[in-house]
PDB file of C-alpha atoms in Angstrom:
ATOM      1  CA  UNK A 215     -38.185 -38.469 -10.265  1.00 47.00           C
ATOM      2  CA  UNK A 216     -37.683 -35.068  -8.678  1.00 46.00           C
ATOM      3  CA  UNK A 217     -34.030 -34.193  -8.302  1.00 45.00           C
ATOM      4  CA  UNK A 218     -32.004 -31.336  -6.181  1.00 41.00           C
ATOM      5  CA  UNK A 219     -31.521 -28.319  -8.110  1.00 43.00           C
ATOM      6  CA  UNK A 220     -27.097 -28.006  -8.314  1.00 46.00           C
ATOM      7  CA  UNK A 221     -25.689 -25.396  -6.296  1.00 52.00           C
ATOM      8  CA  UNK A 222     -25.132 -22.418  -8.624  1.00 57.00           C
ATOM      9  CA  UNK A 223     -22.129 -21.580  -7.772  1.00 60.00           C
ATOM     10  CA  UNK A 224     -22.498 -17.824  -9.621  1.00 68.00           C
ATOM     11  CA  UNK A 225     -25.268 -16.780  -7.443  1.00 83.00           C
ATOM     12  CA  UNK A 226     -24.613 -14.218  -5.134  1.00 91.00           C
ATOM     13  CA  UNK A 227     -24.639 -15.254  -1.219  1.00 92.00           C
ATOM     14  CA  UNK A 228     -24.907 -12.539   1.302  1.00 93.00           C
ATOM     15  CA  UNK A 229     -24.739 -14.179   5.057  1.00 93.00           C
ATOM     16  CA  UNK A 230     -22.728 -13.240   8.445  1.00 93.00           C
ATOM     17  CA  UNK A 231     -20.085 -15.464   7.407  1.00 94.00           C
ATOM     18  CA  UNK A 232     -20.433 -15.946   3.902  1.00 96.00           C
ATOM     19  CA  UNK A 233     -20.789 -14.107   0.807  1.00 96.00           C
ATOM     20  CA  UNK A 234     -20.018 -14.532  -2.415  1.00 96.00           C
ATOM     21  CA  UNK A 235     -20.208 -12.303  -5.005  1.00 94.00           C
ATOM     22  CA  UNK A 236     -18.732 -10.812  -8.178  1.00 91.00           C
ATOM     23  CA  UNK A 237     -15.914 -13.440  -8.802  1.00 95.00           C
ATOM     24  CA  UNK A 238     -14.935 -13.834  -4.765  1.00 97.00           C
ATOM     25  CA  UNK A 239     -15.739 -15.665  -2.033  1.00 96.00           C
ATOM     26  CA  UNK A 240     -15.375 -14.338   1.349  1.00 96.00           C
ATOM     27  CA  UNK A 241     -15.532 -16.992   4.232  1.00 96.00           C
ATOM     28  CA  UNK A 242     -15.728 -16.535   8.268  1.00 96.00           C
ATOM     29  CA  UNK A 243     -13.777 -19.431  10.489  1.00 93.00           C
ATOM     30  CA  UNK A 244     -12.554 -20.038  13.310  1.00 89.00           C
ATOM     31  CA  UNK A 245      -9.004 -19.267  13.666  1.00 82.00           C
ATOM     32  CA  UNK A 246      -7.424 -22.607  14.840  1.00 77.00           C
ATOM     33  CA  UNK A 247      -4.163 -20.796  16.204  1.00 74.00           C
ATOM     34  CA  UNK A 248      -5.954 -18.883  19.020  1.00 76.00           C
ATOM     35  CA  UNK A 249      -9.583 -18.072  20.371  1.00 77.00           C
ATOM     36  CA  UNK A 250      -9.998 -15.451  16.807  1.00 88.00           C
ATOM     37  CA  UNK A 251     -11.442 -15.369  14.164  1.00 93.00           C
ATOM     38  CA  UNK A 252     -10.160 -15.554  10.293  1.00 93.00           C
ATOM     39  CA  UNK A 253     -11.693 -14.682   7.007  1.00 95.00           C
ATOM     40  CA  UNK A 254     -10.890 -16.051   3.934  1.00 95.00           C
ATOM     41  CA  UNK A 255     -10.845 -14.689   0.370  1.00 97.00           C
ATOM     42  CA  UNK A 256     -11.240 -17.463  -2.662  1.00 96.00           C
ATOM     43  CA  UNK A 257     -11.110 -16.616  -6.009  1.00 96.00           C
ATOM     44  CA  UNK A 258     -14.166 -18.924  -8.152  1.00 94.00           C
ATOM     45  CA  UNK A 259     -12.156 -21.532  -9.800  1.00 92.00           C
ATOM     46  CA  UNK A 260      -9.089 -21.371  -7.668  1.00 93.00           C
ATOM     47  CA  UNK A 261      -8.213 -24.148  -4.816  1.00 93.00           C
ATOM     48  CA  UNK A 262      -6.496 -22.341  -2.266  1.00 94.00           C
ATOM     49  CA  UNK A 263      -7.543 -18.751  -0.873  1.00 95.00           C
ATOM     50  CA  UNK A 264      -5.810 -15.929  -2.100  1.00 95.00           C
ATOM     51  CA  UNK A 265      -5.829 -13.887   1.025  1.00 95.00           C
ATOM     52  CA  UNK A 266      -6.662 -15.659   4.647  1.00 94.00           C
ATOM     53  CA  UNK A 267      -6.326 -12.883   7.795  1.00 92.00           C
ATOM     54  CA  UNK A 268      -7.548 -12.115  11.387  1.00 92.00           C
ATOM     55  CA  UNK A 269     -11.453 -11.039  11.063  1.00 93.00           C
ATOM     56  CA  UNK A 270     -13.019  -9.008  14.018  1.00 90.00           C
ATOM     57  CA  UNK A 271     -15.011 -10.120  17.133  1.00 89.00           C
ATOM     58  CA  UNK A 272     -18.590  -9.097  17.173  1.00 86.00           C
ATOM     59  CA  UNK A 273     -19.804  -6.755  19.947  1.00 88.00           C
ATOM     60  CA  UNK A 274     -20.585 -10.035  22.339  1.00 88.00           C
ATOM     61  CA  UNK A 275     -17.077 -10.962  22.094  1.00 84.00           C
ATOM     62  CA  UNK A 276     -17.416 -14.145  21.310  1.00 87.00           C
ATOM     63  CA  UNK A 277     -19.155 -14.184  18.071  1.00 89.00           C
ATOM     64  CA  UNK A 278     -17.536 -13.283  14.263  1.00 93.00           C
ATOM     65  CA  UNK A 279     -18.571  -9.794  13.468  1.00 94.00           C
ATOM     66  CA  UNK A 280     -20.867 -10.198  10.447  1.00 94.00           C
ATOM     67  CA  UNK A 281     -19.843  -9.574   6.968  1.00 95.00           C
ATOM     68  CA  UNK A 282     -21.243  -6.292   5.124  1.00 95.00           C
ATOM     69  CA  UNK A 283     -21.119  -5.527   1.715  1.00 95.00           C
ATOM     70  CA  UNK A 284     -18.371  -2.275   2.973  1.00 96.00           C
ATOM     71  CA  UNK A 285     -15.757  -5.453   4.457  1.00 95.00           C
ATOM     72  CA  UNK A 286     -16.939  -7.451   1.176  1.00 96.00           C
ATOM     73  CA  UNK A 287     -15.616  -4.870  -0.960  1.00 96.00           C
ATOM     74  CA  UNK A 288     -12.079  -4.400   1.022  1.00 96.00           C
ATOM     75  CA  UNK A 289     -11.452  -7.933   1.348  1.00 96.00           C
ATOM     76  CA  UNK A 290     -11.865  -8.335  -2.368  1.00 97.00           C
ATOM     77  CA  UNK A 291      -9.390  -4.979  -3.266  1.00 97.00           C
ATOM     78  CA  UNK A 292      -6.909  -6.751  -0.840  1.00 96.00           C
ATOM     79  CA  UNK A 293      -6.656 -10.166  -2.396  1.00 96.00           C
ATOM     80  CA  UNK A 294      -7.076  -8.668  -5.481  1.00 96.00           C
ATOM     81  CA  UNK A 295      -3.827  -6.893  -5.125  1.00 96.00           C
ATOM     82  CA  UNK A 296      -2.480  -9.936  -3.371  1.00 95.00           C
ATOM     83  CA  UNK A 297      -2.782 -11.546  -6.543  1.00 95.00           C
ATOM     84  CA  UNK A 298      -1.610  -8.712  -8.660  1.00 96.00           C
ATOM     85  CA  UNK A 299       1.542  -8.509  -7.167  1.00 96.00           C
ATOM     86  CA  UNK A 300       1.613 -12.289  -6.866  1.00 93.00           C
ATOM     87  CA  UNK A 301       2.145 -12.412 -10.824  1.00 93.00           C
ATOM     88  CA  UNK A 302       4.417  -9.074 -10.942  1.00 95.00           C
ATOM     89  CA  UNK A 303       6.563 -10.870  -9.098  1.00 94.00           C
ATOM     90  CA  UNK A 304       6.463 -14.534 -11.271  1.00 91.00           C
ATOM     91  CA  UNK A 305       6.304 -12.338 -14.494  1.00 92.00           C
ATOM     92  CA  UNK A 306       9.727 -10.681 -12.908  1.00 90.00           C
ATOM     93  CA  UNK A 307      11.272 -14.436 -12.230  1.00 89.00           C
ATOM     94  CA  UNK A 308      10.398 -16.164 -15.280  1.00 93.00           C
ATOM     95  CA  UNK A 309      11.113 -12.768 -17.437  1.00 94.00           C
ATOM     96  CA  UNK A 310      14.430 -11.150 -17.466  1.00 95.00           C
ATOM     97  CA  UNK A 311      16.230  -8.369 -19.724  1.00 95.00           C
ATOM     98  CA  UNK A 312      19.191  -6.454 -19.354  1.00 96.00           C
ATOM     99  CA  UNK A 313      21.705  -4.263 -22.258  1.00 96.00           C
ATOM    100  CA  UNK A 314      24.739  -4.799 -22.435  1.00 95.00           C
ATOM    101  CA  UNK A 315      27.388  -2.607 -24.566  1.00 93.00           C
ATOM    102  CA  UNK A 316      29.029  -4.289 -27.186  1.00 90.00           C
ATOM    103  CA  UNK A 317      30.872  -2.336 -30.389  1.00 89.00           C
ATOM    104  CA  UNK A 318      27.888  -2.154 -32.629  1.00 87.00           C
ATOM    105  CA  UNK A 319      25.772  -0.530 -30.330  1.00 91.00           C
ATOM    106  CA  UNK A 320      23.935  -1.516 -27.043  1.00 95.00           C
ATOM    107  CA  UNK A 321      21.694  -4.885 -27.204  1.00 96.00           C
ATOM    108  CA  UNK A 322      18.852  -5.836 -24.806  1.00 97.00           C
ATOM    109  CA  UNK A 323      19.283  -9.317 -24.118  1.00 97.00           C
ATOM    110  CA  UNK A 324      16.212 -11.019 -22.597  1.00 97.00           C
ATOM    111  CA  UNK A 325      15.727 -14.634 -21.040  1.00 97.00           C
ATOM    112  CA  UNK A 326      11.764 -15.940 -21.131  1.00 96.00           C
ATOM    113  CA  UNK A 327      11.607 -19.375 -18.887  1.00 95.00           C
ATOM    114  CA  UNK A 328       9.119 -21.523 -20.248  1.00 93.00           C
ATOM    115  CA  UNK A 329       7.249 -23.497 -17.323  1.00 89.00           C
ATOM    116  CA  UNK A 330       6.475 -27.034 -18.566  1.00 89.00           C
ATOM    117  CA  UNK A 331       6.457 -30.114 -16.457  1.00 90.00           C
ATOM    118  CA  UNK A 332       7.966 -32.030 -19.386  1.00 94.00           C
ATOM    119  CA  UNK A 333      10.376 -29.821 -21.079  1.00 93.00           C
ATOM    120  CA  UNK A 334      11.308 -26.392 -19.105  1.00 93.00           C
ATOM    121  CA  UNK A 335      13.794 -24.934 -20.796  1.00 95.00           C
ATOM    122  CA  UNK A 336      14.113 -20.739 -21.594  1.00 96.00           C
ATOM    123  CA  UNK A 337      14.613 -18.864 -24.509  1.00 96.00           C
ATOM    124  CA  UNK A 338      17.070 -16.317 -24.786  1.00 97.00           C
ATOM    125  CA  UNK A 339      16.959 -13.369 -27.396  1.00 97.00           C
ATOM    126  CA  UNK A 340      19.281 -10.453 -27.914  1.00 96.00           C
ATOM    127  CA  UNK A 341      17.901  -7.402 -29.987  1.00 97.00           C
ATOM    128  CA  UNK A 342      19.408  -4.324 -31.197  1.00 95.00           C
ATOM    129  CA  UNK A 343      18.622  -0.871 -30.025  1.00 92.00           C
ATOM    130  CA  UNK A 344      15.180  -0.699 -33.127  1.00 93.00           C
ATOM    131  CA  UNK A 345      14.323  -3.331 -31.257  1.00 93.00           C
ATOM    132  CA  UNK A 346      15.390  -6.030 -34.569  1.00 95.00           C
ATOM    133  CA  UNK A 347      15.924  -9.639 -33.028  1.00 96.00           C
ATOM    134  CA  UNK A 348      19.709 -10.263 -33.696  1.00 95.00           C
ATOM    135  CA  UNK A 349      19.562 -13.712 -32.131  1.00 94.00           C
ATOM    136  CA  UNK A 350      17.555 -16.181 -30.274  1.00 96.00           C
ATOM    137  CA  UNK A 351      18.337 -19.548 -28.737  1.00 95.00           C
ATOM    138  CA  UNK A 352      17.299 -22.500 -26.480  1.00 96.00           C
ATOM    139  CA  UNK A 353      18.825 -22.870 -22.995  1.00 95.00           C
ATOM    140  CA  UNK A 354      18.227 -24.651 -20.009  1.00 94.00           C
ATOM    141  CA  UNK A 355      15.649 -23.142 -17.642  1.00 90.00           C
ATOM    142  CA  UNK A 356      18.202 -22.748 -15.256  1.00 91.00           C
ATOM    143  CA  UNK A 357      20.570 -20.541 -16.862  1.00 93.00           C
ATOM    144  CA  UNK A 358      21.411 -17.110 -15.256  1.00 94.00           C
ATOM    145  CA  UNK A 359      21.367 -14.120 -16.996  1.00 95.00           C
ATOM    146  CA  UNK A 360      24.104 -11.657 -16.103  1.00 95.00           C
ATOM    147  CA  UNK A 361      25.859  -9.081 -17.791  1.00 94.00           C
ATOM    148  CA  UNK A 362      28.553 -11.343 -18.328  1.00 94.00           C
ATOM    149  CA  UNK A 363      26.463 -14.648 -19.540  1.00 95.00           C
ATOM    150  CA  UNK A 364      24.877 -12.468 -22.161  1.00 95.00           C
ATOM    151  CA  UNK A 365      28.159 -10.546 -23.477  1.00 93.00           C
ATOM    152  CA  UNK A 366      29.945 -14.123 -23.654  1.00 92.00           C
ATOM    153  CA  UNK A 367      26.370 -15.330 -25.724  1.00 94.00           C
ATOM    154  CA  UNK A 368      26.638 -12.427 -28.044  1.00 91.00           C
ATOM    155  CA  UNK A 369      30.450 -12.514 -28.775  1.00 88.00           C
ATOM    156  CA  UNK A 370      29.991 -16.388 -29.681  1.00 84.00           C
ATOM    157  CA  UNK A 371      27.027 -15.867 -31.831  1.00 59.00           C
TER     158      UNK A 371
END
């Protein structure tokens, strides 16, 4: 029986509106909001396209202008800071510190929310200024962390 080699999908693909190389996935298509054209950038593995934007008419006007291994290599620095700042800015929700005075000395206090589908909940900490953990406890992923939450936390503890 003489079966279909599998798609690899690691090889490198290099066509007007496809290529595919080094990690990325760069894909020409019709833009369904107007007479354009779009390009999207997937990540391998991922489901949804990191980066999806207006791609350029060719010379006939009508046609996608072809991809190159120059707009490759752009559209992959783009999404790739897409993504970048994409987790800056979850690291900066689900992480959160701030020092608050109290009379032994000033204390970072820091509140890590732990995603879980089952059981979110956060963890808050308080260290002093060697950076010693004075305290740590379990909250509720939807506590807020203020200057005054975390001085009312430390003077009960």
């Amino acid at each position: 029986m003489n079966e279909a080699p599998a798609d690899d999908e690691a090889a490198p693909v290099k066509e007007p509106r496809l290529w595919r190389d080094d990690g990325w996935t760069a894909r020409v298509t019709k833009n369904m909001d107007d007479e354009g054209w779009a390009v999207e950038m997937i990540k391998d593995g991922e489901p949804e396209p990191a980066l999806v934007g207006p791609w350029t008419m060719g010379r006939d006007k009508k046609n996608p202008k072809p991809l190159d291994a120059s707009a490759f290599n752009t559209l992959v620095k783009t999404a790739s800071e897409v993504l970048r700042r994409h987790e800056q800015q979850l690291h900066a929700t689900l992480h959160k510190k701030l020092t608050v005075n109290t009379k032994s000395g000033p204390v970072r206090v820091t509140l890590d929310i732990v995603v879980d589908e089952y059981d979110p909940h956060a963890l808050l900490a308080a260290y002093d200024a060697a950076g010693e953990e004075l305290a740590r406890l379990r909250v509720d992923a939807g506590f807020t962390l203020t200057a005054a939450s975390a001085q009312a936390w430390l003077e009960g503890s």
